[in-house]
PDB file of C-alpha atoms in Angstrom:
ATOM      1  CA  MET A   1     -18.354  -9.901   8.233  1.00 65.00           C
ATOM      2  CA  VAL A   2     -17.829  -8.906  11.856  1.00 90.00           C
ATOM      3  CA  PHE A   3     -14.032  -9.269  11.500  1.00 94.00           C
ATOM      4  CA  THR A   4     -14.119  -7.204   8.307  1.00 93.00           C
ATOM      5  CA  GLU A   5     -15.947  -4.404  10.108  1.00 90.00           C
ATOM      6  CA  ILE A   6     -13.581  -4.506  13.076  1.00 93.00           C
ATOM      7  CA  LEU A   7     -10.595  -4.304  10.687  1.00 94.00           C
ATOM      8  CA  GLY A   8     -12.238  -1.469   8.756  1.00 89.00           C
ATOM      9  CA  TYR A   9     -12.998   0.596  11.852  1.00 87.00           C
ATOM     10  CA  SER A  10      -9.498  -0.133  13.239  1.00 92.00           C
ATOM     11  CA  ALA A  11      -7.926   0.943   9.939  1.00 91.00           C
ATOM     12  CA  GLY A  12     -10.151   4.022   9.998  1.00 86.00           C
ATOM     13  CA  ALA A  13      -9.086   4.839  13.563  1.00 92.00           C
ATOM     14  CA  VAL A  14      -5.407   4.583  12.574  1.00 94.00           C
ATOM     15  CA  THR A  15      -6.053   6.722   9.458  1.00 91.00           C
ATOM     16  CA  THR A  16      -7.383   9.536  11.632  1.00 92.00           C
ATOM     17  CA  LEU A  17      -4.017   9.511  13.477  1.00 94.00           C
ATOM     18  CA  THR A  18      -1.848   9.656  10.326  1.00 95.00           C
ATOM     19  CA  PHE A  19      -1.350  13.436  10.119  1.00 96.00           C
ATOM     20  CA  LEU A  20      -1.390  13.952  13.909  1.00 96.00           C
ATOM     21  CA  PRO A  21       2.410  13.476  14.448  1.00 97.00           C
ATOM     22  CA  GLN A  22       3.049  16.070  11.708  1.00 97.00           C
ATOM     23  CA  VAL A  23       0.579  18.540  13.234  1.00 97.00           C
ATOM     24  CA  ILE A  24       2.200  18.110  16.700  1.00 97.00           C
ATOM     25  CA  LYS A  25       5.773  18.360  15.313  1.00 97.00           C
ATOM     26  CA  THR A  26       5.018  21.494  13.292  1.00 97.00           C
ATOM     27  CA  TRP A  27       3.085  23.057  16.164  1.00 96.00           C
ATOM     28  CA  LYS A  28       5.973  22.443  18.622  1.00 96.00           C
ATOM     29  CA  GLU A  29       8.879  23.349  16.339  1.00 95.00           C
ATOM     30  CA  ARG A  30       7.121  26.233  14.566  1.00 95.00           C
ATOM     31  CA  SER A  31       8.910  25.284  11.361  1.00 95.00           C
ATOM     32  CA  ALA A  32       7.423  23.709   8.220  1.00 95.00           C
ATOM     33  CA  LYS A  33      10.064  24.533   5.621  1.00 95.00           C
ATOM     34  CA  ASP A  34      10.556  20.900   4.565  1.00 96.00           C
ATOM     35  CA  VAL A  35       6.837  20.078   4.581  1.00 96.00           C
ATOM     36  CA  SER A  36       5.030  20.070   1.232  1.00 97.00           C
ATOM     37  CA  LEU A  37       2.033  22.434   1.085  1.00 97.00           C
ATOM     38  CA  TRP A  38       0.755  20.589  -2.008  1.00 97.00           C
ATOM     39  CA  MET A  39       0.636  17.301  -0.109  1.00 97.00           C
ATOM     40  CA  PHE A  40      -1.976  18.744   2.239  1.00 97.00           C
ATOM     41  CA  ILE A  41      -3.888  20.652  -0.478  1.00 97.00           C
ATOM     42  CA  ILE A  42      -4.201  17.395  -2.454  1.00 97.00           C
ATOM     43  CA  ALA A  43      -5.107  15.513   0.744  1.00 96.00           C
ATOM     44  CA  ALA A  44      -7.866  17.999   1.687  1.00 97.00           C
ATOM     45  CA  THR A  45      -9.376  17.939  -1.817  1.00 97.00           C
ATOM     46  CA  ASN A  46      -9.152  14.158  -1.817  1.00 96.00           C
ATOM     47  CA  GLU A  47     -10.893  13.783   1.559  1.00 96.00           C
ATOM     48  CA  VAL A  48     -13.887  15.702   0.145  1.00 98.00           C
ATOM     49  CA  MET A  49     -14.004  13.229  -2.779  1.00 96.00           C
ATOM     50  CA  TRP A  50     -13.767  10.223  -0.419  1.00 93.00           C
ATOM     51  CA  ILE A  51     -16.532  11.630   1.798  1.00 96.00           C
ATOM     52  CA  GLY A  52     -18.733  11.851  -1.314  1.00 97.00           C
ATOM     53  CA  TYR A  53     -17.830   8.275  -2.287  1.00 94.00           C
ATOM     54  CA  GLY A  54     -18.542   7.059   1.262  1.00 94.00           C
ATOM     55  CA  MET A  55     -21.929   8.795   1.231  1.00 96.00           C
ATOM     56  CA  LEU A  56     -22.900   7.192  -2.095  1.00 96.00           C
ATOM     57  CA  LYS A  57     -21.823   3.758  -0.857  1.00 93.00           C
ATOM     58  CA  ASN A  58     -23.340   4.463   2.573  1.00 94.00           C
ATOM     59  CA  ASP A  59     -20.002   3.421   4.109  1.00 89.00           C
ATOM     60  CA  TRP A  60     -19.551   5.142   7.474  1.00 86.00           C
ATOM     61  CA  VAL A  61     -15.986   3.857   7.863  1.00 80.00           C
ATOM     62  CA  ILE A  62     -14.998   5.935   4.827  1.00 86.00           C
ATOM     63  CA  ILE A  63     -17.143   8.983   5.706  1.00 93.00           C
ATOM     64  CA  LEU A  64     -16.012   9.372   9.321  1.00 89.00           C
ATOM     65  CA  THR A  65     -12.307   8.660   8.850  1.00 86.00           C
ATOM     66  CA  ASN A  66     -12.006  11.081   5.935  1.00 93.00           C
ATOM     67  CA  ALA A  67     -13.854  13.819   7.829  1.00 95.00           C
ATOM     68  CA  VAL A  68     -11.219  13.678  10.584  1.00 94.00           C
ATOM     69  CA  VAL A  69      -8.323  13.583   8.093  1.00 95.00           C
ATOM     70  CA  LEU A  70      -9.882  16.587   6.300  1.00 97.00           C
ATOM     71  CA  ALA A  71      -9.777  18.543   9.570  1.00 97.00           C
ATOM     72  CA  MET A  72      -6.110  17.542  10.100  1.00 96.00           C
ATOM     73  CA  SER A  73      -5.204  18.499   6.511  1.00 97.00           C
ATOM     74  CA  LEU A  74      -6.782  21.935   6.871  1.00 98.00           C
ATOM     75  CA  THR A  75      -4.893  22.393  10.166  1.00 97.00           C
ATOM     76  CA  MET A  76      -1.602  21.512   8.416  1.00 97.00           C
ATOM     77  CA  ILE A  77      -2.345  23.950   5.568  1.00 97.00           C
ATOM     78  CA  TYR A  78      -2.845  26.666   8.208  1.00 97.00           C
ATOM     79  CA  LEU A  79       0.379  25.728  10.047  1.00 97.00           C
ATOM     80  CA  LYS A  80       2.381  25.519   6.816  1.00 96.00           C
ATOM     81  CA  LEU A  81       1.213  28.990   5.714  1.00 96.00           C
ATOM     82  CA  ARG A  82       1.892  30.373   9.198  1.00 95.00           C
ATOM     83  CA  TYR A  83       5.360  28.909   9.769  1.00 93.00           C
ATOM     84  CA  LYS A  84       6.519  28.429   6.135  1.00 76.00           C
TER      85      LYS A  84
ATOM     86  CA  MET B   1     -23.666   2.961  -9.423  1.00 66.00           C
ATOM     87  CA  VAL B   2     -21.539   3.963 -12.429  1.00 90.00           C
ATOM     88  CA  PHE B   3     -21.087   7.514 -11.041  1.00 94.00           C
ATOM     89  CA  THR B   4     -20.152   6.081  -7.643  1.00 93.00           C
ATOM     90  CA  GLU B   5     -17.458   3.928  -9.226  1.00 90.00           C
ATOM     91  CA  ILE B   6     -16.110   6.813 -11.319  1.00 93.00           C
ATOM     92  CA  LEU B   7     -15.941   8.978  -8.162  1.00 94.00           C
ATOM     93  CA  GLY B   8     -14.301   6.146  -6.224  1.00 89.00           C
ATOM     94  CA  TYR B   9     -11.627   5.499  -8.843  1.00 87.00           C
ATOM     95  CA  SER B  10     -11.053   9.267  -9.254  1.00 92.00           C
ATOM     96  CA  ALA B  11     -10.683   9.657  -5.484  1.00 91.00           C
ATOM     97  CA  GLY B  12      -8.344   6.660  -5.513  1.00 86.00           C
ATOM     98  CA  ALA B  13      -6.274   8.193  -8.305  1.00 92.00           C
ATOM     99  CA  VAL B  14      -5.926  11.449  -6.342  1.00 94.00           C
ATOM    100  CA  THR B  15      -5.047   9.487  -3.169  1.00 91.00           C
ATOM    101  CA  THR B  16      -2.108   7.865  -4.953  1.00 92.00           C
ATOM    102  CA  LEU B  17      -0.778  11.383  -5.680  1.00 94.00           C
ATOM    103  CA  THR B  18      -1.074  12.652  -2.076  1.00 95.00           C
ATOM    104  CA  PHE B  19       2.478  11.887  -0.896  1.00 96.00           C
ATOM    105  CA  LEU B  20       4.093  12.552  -4.305  1.00 96.00           C
ATOM    106  CA  PRO B  21       4.722  16.321  -3.787  1.00 97.00           C
ATOM    107  CA  GLN B  22       6.443  15.486  -0.469  1.00 97.00           C
ATOM    108  CA  VAL B  23       8.592  12.775  -2.083  1.00 97.00           C
ATOM    109  CA  ILE B  24       9.623  15.185  -4.884  1.00 97.00           C
ATOM    110  CA  LYS B  25      10.288  18.074  -2.483  1.00 97.00           C
ATOM    111  CA  THR B  26      12.405  15.953  -0.129  1.00 97.00           C
ATOM    112  CA  TRP B  27      14.252  14.330  -3.032  1.00 96.00           C
ATOM    113  CA  LYS B  28      15.106  17.728  -4.566  1.00 96.00           C
ATOM    114  CA  GLU B  29      15.949  19.637  -1.382  1.00 95.00           C
ATOM    115  CA  ARG B  30      17.663  16.715   0.391  1.00 95.00           C
ATOM    116  CA  SER B  31      16.251  17.931   3.684  1.00 95.00           C
ATOM    117  CA  ALA B  32      13.513  16.355   5.787  1.00 95.00           C
ATOM    118  CA  LYS B  33      14.115  17.941   9.184  1.00 95.00           C
ATOM    119  CA  ASP B  34      10.566  19.297   9.499  1.00 96.00           C
ATOM    120  CA  VAL B  35       8.914  16.129   8.182  1.00 96.00           C
ATOM    121  CA  SER B  36       7.462  13.720  10.758  1.00 97.00           C
ATOM    122  CA  LEU B  37       8.876  10.182  10.512  1.00 97.00           C
ATOM    123  CA  TRP B  38       5.949   8.886  12.589  1.00 97.00           C
ATOM    124  CA  MET B  39       3.439  10.223  10.053  1.00 97.00           C
ATOM    125  CA  PHE B  40       4.862   7.865   7.427  1.00 97.00           C
ATOM    126  CA  ILE B  41       5.354   4.921   9.804  1.00 97.00           C
ATOM    127  CA  ILE B  42       1.678   5.210  10.815  1.00 97.00           C
ATOM    128  CA  ALA B  43       0.679   5.657   7.148  1.00 96.00           C
ATOM    129  CA  ALA B  44       2.602   2.550   6.001  1.00 97.00           C
ATOM    130  CA  THR B  45       1.128   0.394   8.794  1.00 97.00           C
ATOM    131  CA  ASN B  46      -2.307   1.781   8.017  1.00 96.00           C
ATOM    132  CA  GLU B  47      -2.054   1.030   4.272  1.00 96.00           C
ATOM    133  CA  VAL B  48      -1.419  -2.636   5.123  1.00 98.00           C
ATOM    134  CA  MET B  49      -4.598  -2.625   7.251  1.00 96.00           C
ATOM    135  CA  TRP B  50      -6.614  -0.959   4.460  1.00 93.00           C
ATOM    136  CA  ILE B  51      -5.309  -3.444   1.875  1.00 96.00           C
ATOM    137  CA  GLY B  52      -6.553  -6.261   4.148  1.00 97.00           C
ATOM    138  CA  TYR B  53      -9.938  -4.531   4.520  1.00 94.00           C
ATOM    139  CA  GLY B  54     -10.169  -4.020   0.754  1.00 95.00           C
ATOM    140  CA  MET B  55      -9.390  -7.691   0.158  1.00 96.00           C
ATOM    141  CA  LEU B  56     -12.086  -8.834   2.595  1.00 96.00           C
ATOM    142  CA  LYS B  57     -14.636  -6.492   0.999  1.00 93.00           C
ATOM    143  CA  ASN B  58     -13.323  -7.348  -2.465  1.00 94.00           C
ATOM    144  CA  ASP B  59     -13.034  -3.602  -3.146  1.00 89.00           C
ATOM    145  CA  TRP B  60     -10.315  -2.963  -5.736  1.00 86.00           C
ATOM    146  CA  VAL B  61     -10.540   0.827  -5.319  1.00 80.00           C
ATOM    147  CA  ILE B  62      -9.318   0.402  -1.750  1.00 86.00           C
ATOM    148  CA  ILE B  63      -6.739  -2.319  -2.526  1.00 93.00           C
ATOM    149  CA  LEU B  64      -5.019  -0.578  -5.463  1.00 89.00           C
ATOM    150  CA  THR B  65      -4.942   2.961  -4.060  1.00 86.00           C
ATOM    151  CA  ASN B  66      -3.511   1.826  -0.731  1.00 93.00           C
ATOM    152  CA  ALA B  67      -0.847  -0.308  -2.428  1.00 95.00           C
ATOM    153  CA  VAL B  68       0.487   2.786  -4.220  1.00 94.00           C
ATOM    154  CA  VAL B  69       0.332   4.930  -1.065  1.00 95.00           C
ATOM    155  CA  LEU B  70       2.185   2.163   0.807  1.00 97.00           C
ATOM    156  CA  ALA B  71       5.013   2.370  -1.768  1.00 97.00           C
ATOM    157  CA  MET B  72       5.122   6.197  -1.386  1.00 96.00           C
ATOM    158  CA  SER B  73       5.140   5.933   2.422  1.00 97.00           C
ATOM    159  CA  LEU B  74       8.057   3.484   2.390  1.00 98.00           C
ATOM    160  CA  THR B  75       9.908   5.821  -0.002  1.00 97.00           C
ATOM    161  CA  MET B  76       9.367   8.744   2.409  1.00 97.00           C
ATOM    162  CA  ILE B  77      10.579   6.663   5.383  1.00 97.00           C
ATOM    163  CA  TYR B  78      13.772   5.931   3.412  1.00 97.00           C
ATOM    164  CA  LEU B  79      14.215   9.621   2.441  1.00 97.00           C
ATOM    165  CA  LYS B  80      13.541  10.810   6.000  1.00 96.00           C
ATOM    166  CA  LEU B  81      16.127   8.401   7.441  1.00 96.00           C
ATOM    167  CA  ARG B  82      18.622   9.366   4.727  1.00 95.00           C
ATOM    168  CA  TYR B  83      18.256  13.171   4.900  1.00 93.00           C
ATOM    169  CA  LYS B  84      17.006  13.579   8.531  1.00 77.00           C
TER     170      LYS B  84
END
């Protein structure tokens, strides 16, 4: 059980980093032409669903990781709309 | 418990669609300059971790959704390397 939790929190930590390279790249290059807006709209909607699921299952791995990814997704939606 | 499972499987279904708009866009436009390769390398590694976590918790929502996202991530890595 301890190993499972360590793996879950590690996976959650890595999940929070997933969109970070895209946020940094788009921020630096000020270009998002090739990036899909729908990917991040679906992701943001989906994070809200996962947060609800995590709350109902009382699973903090799911709640916390998806809250961070939600913030990243909203940032990418902003950058995509700004830089096209 | 039934509602929780419906929400979980719905969230999982939406998760499997997350990278699809990016795959379609890159496939059609044959350009991936603005797309971060690291985002998909991190995502693919992370899906493997989540599949392991799902197996240990015997949670098929987590196992199945992450298996599909892993396939999408590997597809995007291929498209990114092909179209730069």
